[in-house]
PDB file of C-alpha atoms in Angstrom:
ATOM      1  CA  UNK A   1     -18.243  -3.710   2.677  1.00  0.00           C
ATOM      2  CA  UNK A   2     -19.889  -6.216   0.443  1.00  0.00           C
ATOM      3  CA  UNK A   3     -18.093  -4.235  -2.211  1.00  0.00           C
ATOM      4  CA  UNK A   4     -14.996  -4.042  -0.619  1.00  0.00           C
ATOM      5  CA  UNK A   5     -15.507  -7.937  -0.076  1.00  0.00           C
ATOM      6  CA  UNK A   6     -15.621  -8.423  -3.885  1.00  0.00           C
ATOM      7  CA  UNK A   7     -13.109  -5.494  -4.658  1.00  0.00           C
ATOM      8  CA  UNK A   8     -12.500  -6.765  -7.774  1.00  0.00           C
ATOM      9  CA  UNK A   9     -15.253  -7.451  -9.466  1.00  0.00           C
ATOM     10  CA  UNK A  10     -16.422  -6.750 -12.293  1.00  0.00           C
ATOM     11  CA  UNK A  11     -13.257  -4.906 -12.426  1.00  0.00           C
ATOM     12  CA  UNK A  12     -10.177  -4.192 -10.401  1.00  0.00           C
ATOM     13  CA  UNK A  13     -11.263  -1.815  -7.545  1.00  0.00           C
ATOM     14  CA  UNK A  14     -14.407  -1.169  -8.072  1.00  0.00           C
ATOM     15  CA  UNK A  15     -15.046  -2.632  -4.913  1.00  0.00           C
ATOM     16  CA  UNK A  16     -12.932   0.889  -3.598  1.00  0.00           C
ATOM     17  CA  UNK A  17     -14.525   2.714  -6.396  1.00  0.00           C
ATOM     18  CA  UNK A  18     -18.237   2.217  -5.251  1.00  0.00           C
ATOM     19  CA  UNK A  19     -16.810   2.846  -1.136  1.00  0.00           C
ATOM     20  CA  UNK A  20     -15.823   6.241  -2.917  1.00  0.00           C
ATOM     21  CA  UNK A  21     -19.916   6.883  -3.443  1.00  0.00           C
ATOM     22  CA  UNK A  22     -20.645   5.902  -0.794  1.00  0.00           C
ATOM     23  CA  UNK A  23     -18.630   9.032   1.078  1.00  0.00           C
ATOM     24  CA  UNK A  24     -21.198  11.802   2.141  1.00  0.00           C
ATOM     25  CA  UNK A  25     -19.282  14.477   0.713  1.00  0.00           C
ATOM     26  CA  UNK A  26     -17.274  15.695   4.301  1.00  0.00           C
ATOM     27  CA  UNK A  27     -15.674  12.193   3.107  1.00  0.00           C
ATOM     28  CA  UNK A  28     -14.660  12.932   0.188  1.00  0.00           C
ATOM     29  CA  UNK A  29     -13.528  16.231   1.158  1.00  0.00           C
ATOM     30  CA  UNK A  30     -10.724  15.068   4.305  1.00  0.00           C
ATOM     31  CA  UNK A  31      -9.385  12.758   2.264  1.00  0.00           C
ATOM     32  CA  UNK A  32      -9.255  13.994  -1.011  1.00  0.00           C
ATOM     33  CA  UNK A  33      -9.765  12.578  -4.848  1.00  0.00           C
ATOM     34  CA  UNK A  34     -10.059   9.272  -5.640  1.00  0.00           C
ATOM     35  CA  UNK A  35      -6.739   7.876  -5.503  1.00  0.00           C
ATOM     36  CA  UNK A  36      -5.929   9.282  -2.782  1.00  0.00           C
ATOM     37  CA  UNK A  37      -8.583   7.757  -1.590  1.00  0.00           C
ATOM     38  CA  UNK A  38      -7.239   4.540  -3.051  1.00  0.00           C
ATOM     39  CA  UNK A  39      -3.896   4.848  -1.583  1.00  0.00           C
ATOM     40  CA  UNK A  40      -5.612   4.598   2.011  1.00  0.00           C
ATOM     41  CA  UNK A  41      -6.845   0.783   1.186  1.00  0.00           C
ATOM     42  CA  UNK A  42      -3.117  -0.258   0.184  1.00  0.00           C
ATOM     43  CA  UNK A  43      -1.552   0.386   4.443  1.00  0.00           C
ATOM     44  CA  UNK A  44      -2.590  -1.278   7.683  1.00  0.00           C
ATOM     45  CA  UNK A  45      -5.260   0.362   9.090  1.00  0.00           C
ATOM     46  CA  UNK A  46      -8.018  -0.098   5.511  1.00  0.00           C
ATOM     47  CA  UNK A  47      -6.353  -2.691   4.143  1.00  0.00           C
ATOM     48  CA  UNK A  48      -8.175  -5.562   5.575  1.00  0.00           C
ATOM     49  CA  UNK A  49     -11.121  -4.495   4.459  1.00  0.00           C
ATOM     50  CA  UNK A  50     -10.652  -5.495   1.342  1.00  0.00           C
ATOM     51  CA  UNK A  51     -11.521  -8.936   0.134  1.00  0.00           C
ATOM     52  CA  UNK A  52     -12.528  -9.634   3.379  1.00  0.00           C
ATOM     53  CA  UNK A  53     -14.014 -13.073   3.689  1.00  0.00           C
ATOM     54  CA  UNK A  54     -16.775 -11.690   6.589  1.00  0.00           C
ATOM     55  CA  UNK A  55     -18.421  -9.181   8.309  1.00  0.00           C
ATOM     56  CA  UNK A  56     -20.519  -8.994  11.117  1.00  0.00           C
ATOM     57  CA  UNK A  57     -22.688  -5.316  12.420  1.00  0.00           C
ATOM     58  CA  UNK A  58     -23.720  -3.688  15.429  1.00  0.00           C
ATOM     59  CA  UNK A  59     -27.529  -2.448  15.881  1.00  0.00           C
ATOM     60  CA  UNK A  60     -27.112   0.636  14.279  1.00  0.00           C
ATOM     61  CA  UNK A  61     -26.947   4.135  17.009  1.00  0.00           C
ATOM     62  CA  UNK A  62     -28.944   6.765  15.399  1.00  0.00           C
ATOM     63  CA  UNK A  63     -29.826  10.359  16.979  1.00  0.00           C
ATOM     64  CA  UNK A  64     -30.774  12.821  14.740  1.00  0.00           C
ATOM     65  CA  UNK A  65     -29.443  12.539  11.311  1.00  0.00           C
ATOM     66  CA  UNK A  66     -26.197  10.815  12.269  1.00  0.00           C
ATOM     67  CA  UNK A  67     -25.893   6.856  12.648  1.00  0.00           C
ATOM     68  CA  UNK A  68     -22.751   4.932  14.200  1.00  0.00           C
ATOM     69  CA  UNK A  69     -22.522   1.442  13.385  1.00  0.00           C
ATOM     70  CA  UNK A  70     -19.702  -1.569  14.671  1.00  0.00           C
ATOM     71  CA  UNK A  71     -18.510  -3.724  12.632  1.00  0.00           C
ATOM     72  CA  UNK A  72     -16.221  -6.999  12.840  1.00  0.00           C
ATOM     73  CA  UNK A  73     -14.237  -7.952  10.152  1.00  0.00           C
ATOM     74  CA  UNK A  74     -12.037 -11.170   9.126  1.00  0.00           C
ATOM     75  CA  UNK A  75     -10.044 -10.188   7.171  1.00  0.00           C
ATOM     76  CA  UNK A  76      -8.228 -12.048   3.859  1.00  0.00           C
ATOM     77  CA  UNK A  77      -5.622 -13.671   6.458  1.00  0.00           C
ATOM     78  CA  UNK A  78      -7.931 -14.541   8.847  1.00  0.00           C
ATOM     79  CA  UNK A  79      -7.631 -12.105  11.757  1.00  0.00           C
ATOM     80  CA  UNK A  80     -10.553 -10.758  12.626  1.00  0.00           C
ATOM     81  CA  UNK A  81     -11.076  -6.163  13.033  1.00  0.00           C
ATOM     82  CA  UNK A  82     -12.722  -3.686  13.810  1.00  0.00           C
ATOM     83  CA  UNK A  83     -14.397  -0.086  12.746  1.00  0.00           C
ATOM     84  CA  UNK A  84     -16.449   2.030  13.750  1.00  0.00           C
ATOM     85  CA  UNK A  85     -18.617   3.812  10.880  1.00  0.00           C
ATOM     86  CA  UNK A  86     -20.301   7.209  11.236  1.00  0.00           C
ATOM     87  CA  UNK A  87     -22.704   7.786   8.662  1.00  0.00           C
ATOM     88  CA  UNK A  88     -24.868  10.692   8.155  1.00  0.00           C
ATOM     89  CA  UNK A  89     -28.041  11.907   6.289  1.00  0.00           C
ATOM     90  CA  UNK A  90     -27.596  14.277   3.293  1.00  0.00           C
ATOM     91  CA  UNK A  91     -29.973  17.491   3.462  1.00  0.00           C
ATOM     92  CA  UNK A  92     -28.492  18.753   0.053  1.00  0.00           C
ATOM     93  CA  UNK A  93     -27.533  18.314  -3.843  1.00  0.00           C
ATOM     94  CA  UNK A  94     -28.738  15.008  -5.306  1.00  0.00           C
ATOM     95  CA  UNK A  95     -27.429  12.547  -2.713  1.00  0.00           C
ATOM     96  CA  UNK A  96     -30.576  14.454  -0.302  1.00  0.00           C
ATOM     97  CA  UNK A  97     -31.875  11.951   2.006  1.00  0.00           C
ATOM     98  CA  UNK A  98     -29.431   9.018   1.051  1.00  0.00           C
ATOM     99  CA  UNK A  99     -27.604   7.654   4.780  1.00  0.00           C
ATOM    100  CA  UNK A 100     -23.468   8.387   3.449  1.00  0.00           C
ATOM    101  CA  UNK A 101     -20.387   7.735   5.090  1.00  0.00           C
ATOM    102  CA  UNK A 102     -18.814  10.624   7.001  1.00  0.00           C
ATOM    103  CA  UNK A 103     -15.737   8.479   8.930  1.00  0.00           C
ATOM    104  CA  UNK A 104     -14.364   4.511   9.606  1.00  0.00           C
ATOM    105  CA  UNK A 105     -12.054   4.399  11.813  1.00  0.00           C
ATOM    106  CA  UNK A 106     -10.274   1.378  13.685  1.00  0.00           C
ATOM    107  CA  UNK A 107     -10.968  -0.486  16.964  1.00  0.00           C
ATOM    108  CA  UNK A 108      -9.453  -2.933  18.950  1.00  0.00           C
ATOM    109  CA  UNK A 109     -12.216  -6.484  18.844  1.00  0.00           C
ATOM    110  CA  UNK A 110     -13.119  -7.497  21.913  1.00  0.00           C
ATOM    111  CA  UNK A 111     -11.157 -10.534  22.526  1.00  0.00           C
ATOM    112  CA  UNK A 112      -8.285  -9.743  20.427  1.00  0.00           C
ATOM    113  CA  UNK A 113      -4.844  -9.636  22.429  1.00  0.00           C
ATOM    114  CA  UNK A 114      -4.572  -5.825  21.163  1.00  0.00           C
ATOM    115  CA  UNK A 115      -7.768  -4.708  22.820  1.00  0.00           C
ATOM    116  CA  UNK A 116      -8.438  -2.093  25.252  1.00  0.00           C
ATOM    117  CA  UNK A 117     -12.434  -1.525  24.951  1.00  0.00           C
ATOM    118  CA  UNK A 118     -15.173  -3.462  23.842  1.00  0.00           C
ATOM    119  CA  UNK A 119     -16.058  -4.807  20.104  1.00  0.00           C
ATOM    120  CA  UNK A 120     -17.323  -1.859  17.782  1.00  0.00           C
ATOM    121  CA  UNK A 121     -20.644  -3.088  18.767  1.00  0.00           C
ATOM    122  CA  UNK A 122     -22.555   0.640  20.015  1.00  0.00           C
TER     123      UNK A 122
END
């Protein structure tokens, strides 16, 4: 997320490229090659992650080799957006032992007009 906050440093799209590097092999298989992954950040669901100005994280909830982390981002437009990150600890290839992102799901933020359930705190 730090890389996405500064997406165009040191070159245009560097943050999205760094985010791709932390995507698990399963995530990469589901989202397609990097150009397709990059296009996801042009939409309304994940676009607010690019150049966000602040982030708050829940404590990770870990069960074995899986973990969930709730995140509330303040987007560049000043609005808060919630996301739930699902991570897994890798067991094969050069990333063995690394925590990588399996999925990111937009979730409502408590206190917003659209919230129907609690903030993404776990």
